[in-house]
Amino acid sequence: MGKQQRHNSWCSFLELGDKMSSLYLAWNTLRKNDTKRIKFTTGSLFQIAVAGYVVCLPAQFDFGGAFRFAPSDMFLLIGLSAAGMQLKIDRRMFSSWHWGMLLIFLFASFVAMWQNGFISKYALLQKDFGFVLLLLTYIMLTQAVDSWDRLYRLLRIFLLSVLWMNATALFAFFSGVRVPFMVQDGRLSGMLIDPNAYGGLLVTAFAVHIMTSGGSRRLLSGWMSQLATLTLSGGIVITFSRSSWIGLFLILMTLSIVKPARLIKVGLGFAAAFTVLLIYKGPAYLDILSSMASRPSQIQSRLDILTKAFEWIAQSPLFGIGLGTYNLNLGIIIHNTPMWFITEFGLLGFLVYGGFMVWFFFIGIRSYQAAMPVHRPVILAFLLSHAAMIGLSMGIEALFQRYWWFMMALNAACIRLTALPGSDVTQAQAISTHEGREDLHAR
C-alpha cells in the first residue's frame, strides 16, 4: 500500500511538472511574439517619423524673427524616441570628419567664452545645439535607409513635398493672394523664410528630378515629370537667388558632360517658365527682373561684411574669433559658409569643414562605381546636389539647411546599399522584368 501511494505521488509530481513545462513554453512563446510585435510597432513608428520628417523639410515657422520652429524637428524627436537604444552609428557612413566637425564646434565655443567671457544664446542654441540635432538627423536617416526601395520612396516623398510647396508659392506670386511666408519683397521664399535657402531647396529637388527622370527608376513620370520641370525651373528663377543660381550652374555644367541630351529638357523647362512669367507680368517686367537679379546695394553690403571678416581673420587666423562672435559684435551673420568657418573657427576649423565636404564626394564616387547602372543616376543626383549646395554656401550659411543633410545622409547610405549581398542583382532583375512586361504590353 505504501509503495502504491509513493507511485501515485510520483506520477502526480511528474504530471505537475509536465503542466508547468507546458505553461512555461506557452508563456515563452507569447513573450517572444509580444517582443516581435513591440519591435514591429517601434520600427513602424520609426519609419513613419522618418517619412514625416521628410514631408516637413520644406517648412518652418518664423515667430517675429526671434524664433523659428521646424515641424521636421518634432518628427526627429519621435524617430529618436522610437529607435531608442537601437539607434547605432555605422562607421561606413559616419567618418572621423563627422566627429571632427563636432569637436571644432565645441572648440569654437570655448574660444568664444575665452574671448568674450561668455557664449551667446544665439551661438549655443542656434549653432551648437542645432548642429547636434543635425548629426542626430543624419544618424537617423542613414539607419532608416536600409534598402534601395526605401531610398527611392523617401526621395519621392521629398520631391512631391517640394513640388506642393512650390505650387503654393507660385500661386501666391501670380495670383497676388497673400499666403503667409510664400513671397518676400517680390521673391519666392516658400516656408523657409529666406529666398536663398528656398532657392537651394528647389535646386536640390531639381537635381534629383532631372537625373532620375530618364532612368529606369523614375521618381515621377508622364505629365507629372513635365510639370515638375516647368514649376521647379520657374521657382528657381523667381527666387532671384544668385547663390542658388551658382548651384544650378554647377548642375548644368556637369549635366552637359555626363547627360548632354538631358539639357534639352532643362532648356525647354526654363524657356517655358520664363515665357509664362513675361506673358503674365508683361515686357516691362524685364526691368524688374534685371533690378532684382543685380541688387547692387546688397552686393555692397556683402562686400562690407567680408571686409570686416578678413580683418578678424588677420587677428586670429589659426583658431578664429569664436563661435557667434561676429553676430554678437555686429548683429549680422557672414552669409558665406567658408568665410564663416575661417573667421569663427579659424584655419583649423576650415580644414575640418573642407574635409567633411570632400568626404561626401569620395563616398558618393565609391558608391557610384560599386552600384549597378540602374542606381547610378540617383547617386549622381546626390553628388550634383552636394556640389550645388556648396555653391549655395557661397551666399548663405548653408550648413544648417536640413535638406542638405537629408541629401548627405542618403548619399552616404548608398555605400551600405551597394554592399548588401544580392541586393543590386535582385533590383536589376525586378526592373528588367518590369520593363519586359511594359514592352510586351505595348506590343
Coordinates of C-alpha atoms in Angstrom, one line a residue:
M1 CA 0.0 0.0 0.0
G2 CA 2.9 2.3 0.9
K3 CA 4.5 1.5 -2.5
Q4 CA 1.3 2.3 -4.3
Q5 CA 0.9 5.6 -2.6
R6 CA 4.5 6.5 -3.4
H7 CA 4.0 5.5 -7.0
N8 CA 0.8 7.7 -7.2
S9 CA 2.6 10.6 -5.6
W10 CA 5.5 10.3 -8.1
C11 CA 3.1 10.2 -11.0
S12 CA 1.3 13.3 -9.7
F13 CA 4.6 15.1 -9.4
L14 CA 5.6 14.2 -12.9
E15 CA 2.2 15.3 -14.2
L16 CA 2.5 18.6 -12.4
G17 CA 6.0 19.0 -13.9
D18 CA 4.6 18.4 -17.4
K19 CA 1.9 21.0 -16.8
M20 CA 4.5 23.6 -15.5
S21 CA 6.7 22.9 -18.6
S22 CA 3.7 23.4 -20.9
L23 CA 2.8 26.6 -19.1
Y24 CA 6.4 27.8 -19.4
L25 CA 6.6 27.0 -23.1
A26 CA 3.3 28.8 -23.7
W27 CA 4.4 31.8 -21.7
N28 CA 7.8 31.9 -23.5
T29 CA 6.1 31.8 -26.9
L30 CA 3.7 34.6 -26.0
R31 CA 6.6 36.6 -24.7
K32 CA 8.6 36.2 -28.0
N33 CA 5.5 37.1 -30.0
D34 CA 4.9 40.2 -27.9
T35 CA 8.6 41.2 -28.3
K36 CA 8.3 40.8 -32.1
R37 CA 5.1 42.8 -32.0
I38 CA 6.7 45.5 -30.0
K39 CA 9.7 45.6 -32.3
F40 CA 7.4 45.8 -35.3
T41 CA 5.4 48.6 -33.8
T42 CA 8.5 50.5 -32.8
G43 CA 10.1 50.0 -36.2
S44 CA 6.9 51.2 -37.9
L45 CA 6.7 54.3 -35.7
F46 CA 10.4 55.0 -36.6
Q47 CA 9.7 54.8 -40.3
I48 CA 6.6 56.9 -40.0
A49 CA 8.6 59.5 -38.2
V50 CA 11.3 59.5 -40.9
A51 CA 8.7 59.9 -43.6
G52 CA 7.1 62.8 -41.6
Y53 CA 10.5 64.4 -41.2
V54 CA 11.0 64.3 -45.0
V55 CA 7.5 65.7 -45.7
C56 CA 8.1 68.7 -43.4
L57 CA 11.6 69.5 -44.8
P58 CA 10.3 72.5 -46.9
A59 CA 8.6 74.1 -44.0
Q60 CA 9.4 76.2 -40.9
F61 CA 7.6 78.9 -39.0
D62 CA 9.0 82.3 -38.0
F63 CA 7.9 83.9 -34.8
G64 CA 8.7 87.6 -35.2
G65 CA 12.3 86.9 -36.2
A66 CA 13.2 85.8 -32.7
F67 CA 12.5 82.1 -33.0
R68 CA 11.9 79.7 -35.8
F69 CA 10.2 76.3 -35.5
A70 CA 10.7 73.5 -37.9
P71 CA 8.0 70.7 -37.8
S72 CA 10.6 68.3 -39.0
D73 CA 12.4 68.5 -35.7
M74 CA 9.2 67.2 -34.0
F75 CA 9.4 64.1 -36.1
L76 CA 13.1 63.9 -35.4
L77 CA 12.3 63.6 -31.7
I78 CA 9.6 61.0 -32.4
G79 CA 12.0 59.0 -34.6
L80 CA 14.8 59.1 -32.0
S81 CA 12.4 58.0 -29.2
A82 CA 11.1 55.1 -31.3
A83 CA 14.7 54.0 -32.2
G84 CA 15.9 54.3 -28.6
M85 CA 19.0 52.2 -27.9
Q86 CA 18.7 50.6 -31.3
L87 CA 20.0 53.8 -33.0
K88 CA 23.5 52.9 -34.0
I89 CA 26.4 54.6 -35.8
D90 CA 27.6 52.7 -38.9
R91 CA 31.3 53.5 -39.5
R92 CA 30.9 53.2 -43.2
M93 CA 28.6 56.3 -43.1
F94 CA 30.0 58.2 -40.1
S95 CA 33.6 59.1 -40.6
S96 CA 36.2 60.8 -38.4
W97 CA 35.3 64.0 -40.2
H98 CA 31.9 63.9 -38.6
W99 CA 33.5 63.7 -35.1
G100 CA 35.9 66.4 -36.2
M101 CA 33.0 68.7 -37.0
L102 CA 31.5 68.2 -33.6
L103 CA 34.9 68.8 -31.9
I104 CA 35.5 72.1 -33.8
F105 CA 32.1 73.4 -32.7
L106 CA 33.0 72.6 -29.1
F107 CA 36.4 74.2 -29.5
A108 CA 35.0 77.3 -31.2
S109 CA 32.5 77.6 -28.3
F110 CA 35.4 77.6 -25.8
V111 CA 37.3 80.2 -27.9
A112 CA 34.2 82.4 -27.7
M113 CA 34.0 82.1 -24.0
W114 CA 37.7 82.8 -23.7
Q115 CA 37.4 85.9 -25.9
N116 CA 34.1 87.3 -24.7
G117 CA 33.8 85.8 -21.2
F118 CA 30.6 84.0 -22.2
I119 CA 28.9 82.3 -25.1
S120 CA 25.9 84.0 -26.6
K121 CA 22.5 82.3 -26.6
Y122 CA 22.4 82.5 -30.4
A123 CA 25.7 80.5 -30.6
L124 CA 24.6 78.0 -28.0
L125 CA 21.1 77.2 -29.3
Q126 CA 21.2 78.0 -33.0
K127 CA 24.7 76.7 -33.7
D128 CA 25.9 74.2 -31.1
F129 CA 22.5 72.6 -30.2
G130 CA 21.4 72.9 -33.9
F131 CA 24.5 71.1 -35.1
V132 CA 23.9 68.2 -32.6
L133 CA 20.3 67.9 -33.9
L134 CA 21.6 67.7 -37.5
L135 CA 24.1 65.0 -36.6
L136 CA 21.3 63.0 -34.9
T137 CA 19.2 63.6 -38.0
Y138 CA 22.0 62.2 -40.1
I139 CA 22.3 59.1 -38.0
M140 CA 18.5 58.5 -38.0
L141 CA 18.2 58.9 -41.8
T142 CA 21.2 56.6 -42.6
Q143 CA 19.8 53.9 -40.3
A144 CA 16.3 54.3 -41.9
V145 CA 17.5 53.8 -45.5
D146 CA 18.0 50.0 -45.4
S147 CA 17.1 49.2 -49.0
W148 CA 17.0 50.8 -52.4
D149 CA 13.2 50.8 -52.4
R150 CA 13.1 52.8 -49.2
L151 CA 15.7 55.3 -50.5
Y152 CA 13.6 55.9 -53.7
R153 CA 10.4 56.1 -51.6
L154 CA 11.9 58.8 -49.3
L155 CA 13.2 60.7 -52.4
R156 CA 9.7 60.6 -54.0
I157 CA 8.2 61.9 -50.8
F158 CA 10.7 64.7 -50.7
L159 CA 10.2 65.7 -54.3
L160 CA 6.4 65.7 -54.0
S161 CA 6.5 67.8 -50.8
V162 CA 8.8 70.3 -52.5
L163 CA 6.5 70.4 -55.6
W164 CA 3.4 71.0 -53.4
M165 CA 5.2 73.8 -51.5
N166 CA 6.4 75.4 -54.8
A167 CA 3.0 75.2 -56.4
T168 CA 1.6 77.1 -53.4
A169 CA 4.4 79.7 -53.6
L170 CA 3.8 80.2 -57.4
F171 CA 0.1 80.5 -56.8
A172 CA 0.7 83.3 -54.3
F173 CA 3.2 85.0 -56.7
F174 CA 1.0 85.0 -59.8
S175 CA -2.4 85.4 -58.2
G176 CA -1.5 88.2 -55.7
V177 CA -3.3 86.3 -52.9
R178 CA -1.4 86.8 -49.7
V179 CA -0.2 83.4 -48.4
P180 CA 2.0 83.6 -45.3
F181 CA 5.7 83.2 -45.8
M182 CA 5.5 82.4 -49.5
V183 CA 6.7 85.6 -51.1
Q184 CA 9.1 88.2 -49.7
D185 CA 9.7 91.5 -51.5
G186 CA 8.7 90.0 -54.8
R187 CA 10.9 86.9 -54.4
L188 CA 9.7 83.3 -53.8
S189 CA 10.7 82.2 -50.3
G190 CA 8.3 79.3 -49.6
M191 CA 8.1 78.4 -45.9
L192 CA 11.9 78.5 -45.5
I193 CA 11.6 82.3 -44.9
D194 CA 14.8 83.1 -46.8
P195 CA 14.6 83.2 -50.6
N196 CA 18.2 81.9 -50.8
A197 CA 17.5 78.9 -48.7
Y198 CA 14.3 78.2 -50.6
G199 CA 16.3 78.5 -53.9
G200 CA 18.7 75.9 -52.6
L201 CA 15.8 73.6 -51.8
L202 CA 14.4 74.0 -55.3
V203 CA 17.9 73.4 -56.9
T204 CA 18.3 70.3 -54.8
A205 CA 15.0 68.9 -55.8
F206 CA 15.7 69.9 -59.4
A207 CA 18.9 67.9 -59.4
V208 CA 17.1 64.8 -58.1
H209 CA 14.3 65.1 -60.6
I210 CA 16.4 65.8 -63.7
M211 CA 18.9 63.0 -63.0
T212 CA 16.2 60.4 -62.3
S213 CA 13.7 61.4 -65.0
G214 CA 15.4 59.5 -67.8
G215 CA 16.3 56.3 -65.9
S216 CA 14.7 53.0 -65.1
R217 CA 13.9 54.2 -61.5
R218 CA 11.9 57.3 -62.3
L219 CA 10.5 59.2 -59.3
L220 CA 8.0 61.0 -61.5
S221 CA 6.7 60.1 -65.0
G222 CA 4.5 61.4 -67.7
W223 CA 2.8 64.8 -67.3
M224 CA 3.8 64.9 -63.6
S225 CA 7.5 64.9 -64.6
Q226 CA 7.0 67.7 -67.2
L227 CA 5.1 69.8 -64.7
A228 CA 7.9 69.3 -62.2
T229 CA 10.4 70.5 -64.7
L230 CA 8.4 73.6 -65.5
T231 CA 7.5 74.6 -61.9
L232 CA 10.9 74.0 -60.4
S233 CA 12.5 76.0 -63.3
G234 CA 10.1 78.8 -62.7
G235 CA 10.5 78.7 -58.9
I236 CA 14.3 78.9 -59.2
V237 CA 14.1 81.9 -61.5
I238 CA 11.7 83.8 -59.3
T239 CA 13.7 83.3 -56.1
F240 CA 16.2 85.7 -57.7
S241 CA 18.8 83.9 -55.6
R242 CA 22.2 84.3 -57.1
S243 CA 23.5 81.8 -54.7
S244 CA 21.1 79.1 -55.9
W245 CA 21.9 80.1 -59.5
I246 CA 25.5 79.3 -58.8
G247 CA 24.4 75.8 -57.7
L248 CA 22.2 75.5 -60.7
F249 CA 25.1 76.4 -63.0
L250 CA 27.3 73.7 -61.5
I251 CA 24.5 71.2 -62.1
L252 CA 24.1 72.3 -65.8
M253 CA 27.9 72.1 -66.3
T254 CA 28.0 68.6 -65.0
L255 CA 24.9 67.6 -67.0
S256 CA 26.5 68.9 -70.2
I257 CA 29.3 66.4 -69.7
V258 CA 27.5 63.3 -68.4
K259 CA 24.0 63.7 -69.9
P260 CA 24.1 66.3 -72.7
A261 CA 20.8 65.2 -74.2
R262 CA 19.1 66.0 -70.9
L263 CA 20.0 69.6 -71.3
I264 CA 17.3 69.9 -74.0
K265 CA 14.6 69.1 -71.4
V266 CA 16.1 71.5 -68.9
G267 CA 16.3 74.3 -71.5
L268 CA 12.7 73.8 -72.6
G269 CA 11.6 73.9 -69.0
F270 CA 13.4 77.2 -68.2
A271 CA 12.3 78.7 -71.6
A272 CA 8.6 77.8 -70.9
A273 CA 8.8 79.2 -67.3
F274 CA 10.4 82.4 -68.5
T275 CA 7.8 82.8 -71.3
V276 CA 4.9 82.3 -68.8
L277 CA 6.4 84.9 -66.5
L278 CA 6.7 87.5 -69.2
I279 CA 3.2 86.8 -70.6
Y280 CA 1.7 87.3 -67.2
K281 CA 3.7 90.2 -66.0
G282 CA 4.3 91.9 -69.3
P283 CA 7.6 93.0 -71.1
A284 CA 8.0 95.8 -68.6
Y285 CA 8.8 93.2 -66.0
L286 CA 12.2 92.7 -67.7
D287 CA 13.4 95.9 -65.9
I288 CA 12.3 94.5 -62.6
L289 CA 14.0 91.2 -63.3
S290 CA 17.2 93.0 -64.0
S291 CA 17.0 95.1 -60.8
M292 CA 16.1 92.1 -58.7
A293 CA 18.9 90.0 -60.1
S294 CA 21.6 92.6 -59.7
R295 CA 20.6 94.2 -56.3
P296 CA 23.8 96.4 -56.2
S297 CA 23.1 97.6 -52.6
Q298 CA 23.1 94.1 -51.3
I299 CA 26.3 93.2 -53.1
Q300 CA 28.0 96.2 -51.4
S301 CA 26.7 95.2 -48.0
R302 CA 28.0 91.6 -48.5
L303 CA 31.4 93.0 -49.5
D304 CA 31.4 95.1 -46.3
I305 CA 30.7 92.0 -44.3
L306 CA 33.5 90.1 -45.9
T307 CA 35.9 93.0 -45.4
K308 CA 35.3 93.0 -41.7
A309 CA 35.6 89.2 -41.6
F310 CA 39.1 89.5 -43.2
E311 CA 40.1 92.0 -40.5
W312 CA 39.2 89.5 -37.8
I313 CA 40.9 86.6 -39.7
A314 CA 44.1 88.5 -39.6
Q315 CA 43.8 88.9 -35.8
S316 CA 43.3 85.2 -35.1
P317 CA 44.0 83.1 -38.2
L318 CA 44.5 79.7 -36.7
F319 CA 41.8 79.3 -34.1
G320 CA 39.3 82.0 -35.2
I321 CA 37.4 84.6 -33.1
G322 CA 35.0 82.1 -31.5
L323 CA 31.5 80.8 -32.4
G324 CA 28.9 83.5 -32.6
T325 CA 31.4 86.4 -32.0
Y326 CA 30.7 88.1 -35.4
N327 CA 27.0 88.1 -34.8
L328 CA 27.5 89.2 -31.2
N329 CA 29.5 92.3 -32.2
L330 CA 27.8 93.4 -35.4
G331 CA 24.3 91.8 -35.1
I332 CA 24.6 90.1 -38.6
I333 CA 25.9 86.9 -40.0
I334 CA 28.6 86.5 -42.6
H335 CA 26.3 84.9 -45.4
N336 CA 29.2 82.8 -46.7
T337 CA 29.8 79.4 -45.1
P338 CA 33.6 79.0 -46.0
M339 CA 34.3 82.6 -44.7
W340 CA 32.2 81.9 -41.6
F341 CA 34.3 78.9 -40.8
I342 CA 37.6 80.7 -41.4
T343 CA 36.5 83.7 -39.3
E344 CA 35.0 82.0 -36.3
F345 CA 36.6 78.5 -36.4
G346 CA 40.0 79.6 -37.9
L347 CA 42.0 77.7 -40.5
L348 CA 42.0 74.6 -38.3
G349 CA 38.2 74.5 -38.4
F350 CA 38.1 75.4 -42.1
L351 CA 40.3 72.4 -42.9
V352 CA 38.0 70.1 -41.0
Y353 CA 34.9 71.6 -42.7
G354 CA 36.6 71.1 -46.1
G355 CA 37.5 67.5 -45.3
F356 CA 33.9 66.9 -44.2
M357 CA 32.6 68.2 -47.5
V358 CA 35.1 66.3 -49.7
W359 CA 34.3 63.1 -47.8
F360 CA 30.8 63.0 -49.3
F361 CA 32.2 63.3 -52.8
F362 CA 34.6 60.5 -52.0
I363 CA 31.8 58.2 -50.6
G364 CA 29.5 59.1 -53.5
I365 CA 32.1 58.2 -56.1
R366 CA 32.8 54.9 -54.4
S367 CA 29.0 54.1 -54.3
Y368 CA 28.7 55.2 -58.0
Q369 CA 31.5 52.8 -59.0
A370 CA 30.1 49.9 -57.0
A371 CA 26.4 50.3 -57.8
M372 CA 24.5 48.7 -60.7
P373 CA 23.9 51.0 -63.6
V374 CA 20.2 51.3 -62.7
H375 CA 21.1 53.1 -59.4
R376 CA 23.9 55.3 -60.7
P377 CA 21.6 58.2 -61.8
V378 CA 20.3 58.8 -58.3
I379 CA 23.9 58.6 -56.8
L380 CA 24.9 61.2 -59.4
A381 CA 22.0 63.3 -58.3
F382 CA 23.3 63.2 -54.7
L383 CA 26.8 64.3 -55.9
L384 CA 25.3 67.1 -58.0
S385 CA 23.1 68.3 -55.2
H386 CA 26.1 68.3 -52.9
A387 CA 28.0 70.4 -55.4
A388 CA 25.0 72.7 -55.8
M389 CA 24.8 73.2 -52.0
I390 CA 28.5 74.1 -51.8
G391 CA 27.8 76.7 -54.5
L392 CA 24.8 78.0 -52.4
S393 CA 27.0 78.2 -49.3
M394 CA 29.0 81.0 -51.0
G395 CA 25.9 83.2 -50.5
I396 CA 24.4 82.0 -47.2
E397 CA 25.4 79.9 -44.1
A398 CA 24.0 76.8 -45.8
L399 CA 25.4 74.2 -43.4
F400 CA 22.2 74.3 -41.2
Q401 CA 19.8 73.6 -44.1
R402 CA 18.1 70.3 -43.2
Y403 CA 17.5 69.3 -46.8
W404 CA 21.3 69.3 -47.4
W405 CA 21.7 66.9 -44.5
F406 CA 18.9 64.7 -45.9
M407 CA 20.9 64.5 -49.2
M408 CA 24.2 63.8 -47.5
A409 CA 22.6 61.0 -45.4
L410 CA 21.1 59.3 -48.5
N411 CA 24.4 59.8 -50.3
A412 CA 26.2 58.0 -47.5
A413 CA 23.6 55.3 -47.2
C414 CA 24.3 54.2 -50.8
I415 CA 27.7 52.8 -49.7
R416 CA 25.9 50.3 -47.5
L417 CA 23.2 49.5 -50.1
T418 CA 25.8 48.6 -52.7
A419 CA 27.4 46.2 -50.2
L420 CA 24.1 44.3 -49.5
P421 CA 24.5 40.7 -50.8
G422 CA 22.5 40.3 -53.9
S423 CA 20.6 43.5 -53.5
D424 CA 21.7 45.1 -56.7
V425 CA 21.2 41.9 -58.7
T426 CA 17.7 41.5 -57.3
Q427 CA 16.7 45.1 -58.1
A428 CA 18.1 44.8 -61.6
Q429 CA 16.2 41.6 -62.3
A430 CA 13.0 43.1 -61.0
I431 CA 13.4 46.2 -63.1
S432 CA 14.3 44.1 -66.2
T433 CA 11.2 42.0 -65.7
H434 CA 9.0 45.1 -65.2
E435 CA 10.4 46.7 -68.4
G436 CA 9.9 43.5 -70.3
R437 CA 6.2 43.4 -69.2
E438 CA 5.8 47.0 -70.3
D439 CA 7.3 46.3 -73.8
L440 CA 5.1 43.2 -74.2
H441 CA 2.0 45.3 -73.2
A442 CA 3.0 48.0 -75.7
R443 CA 3.2 45.4 -78.5

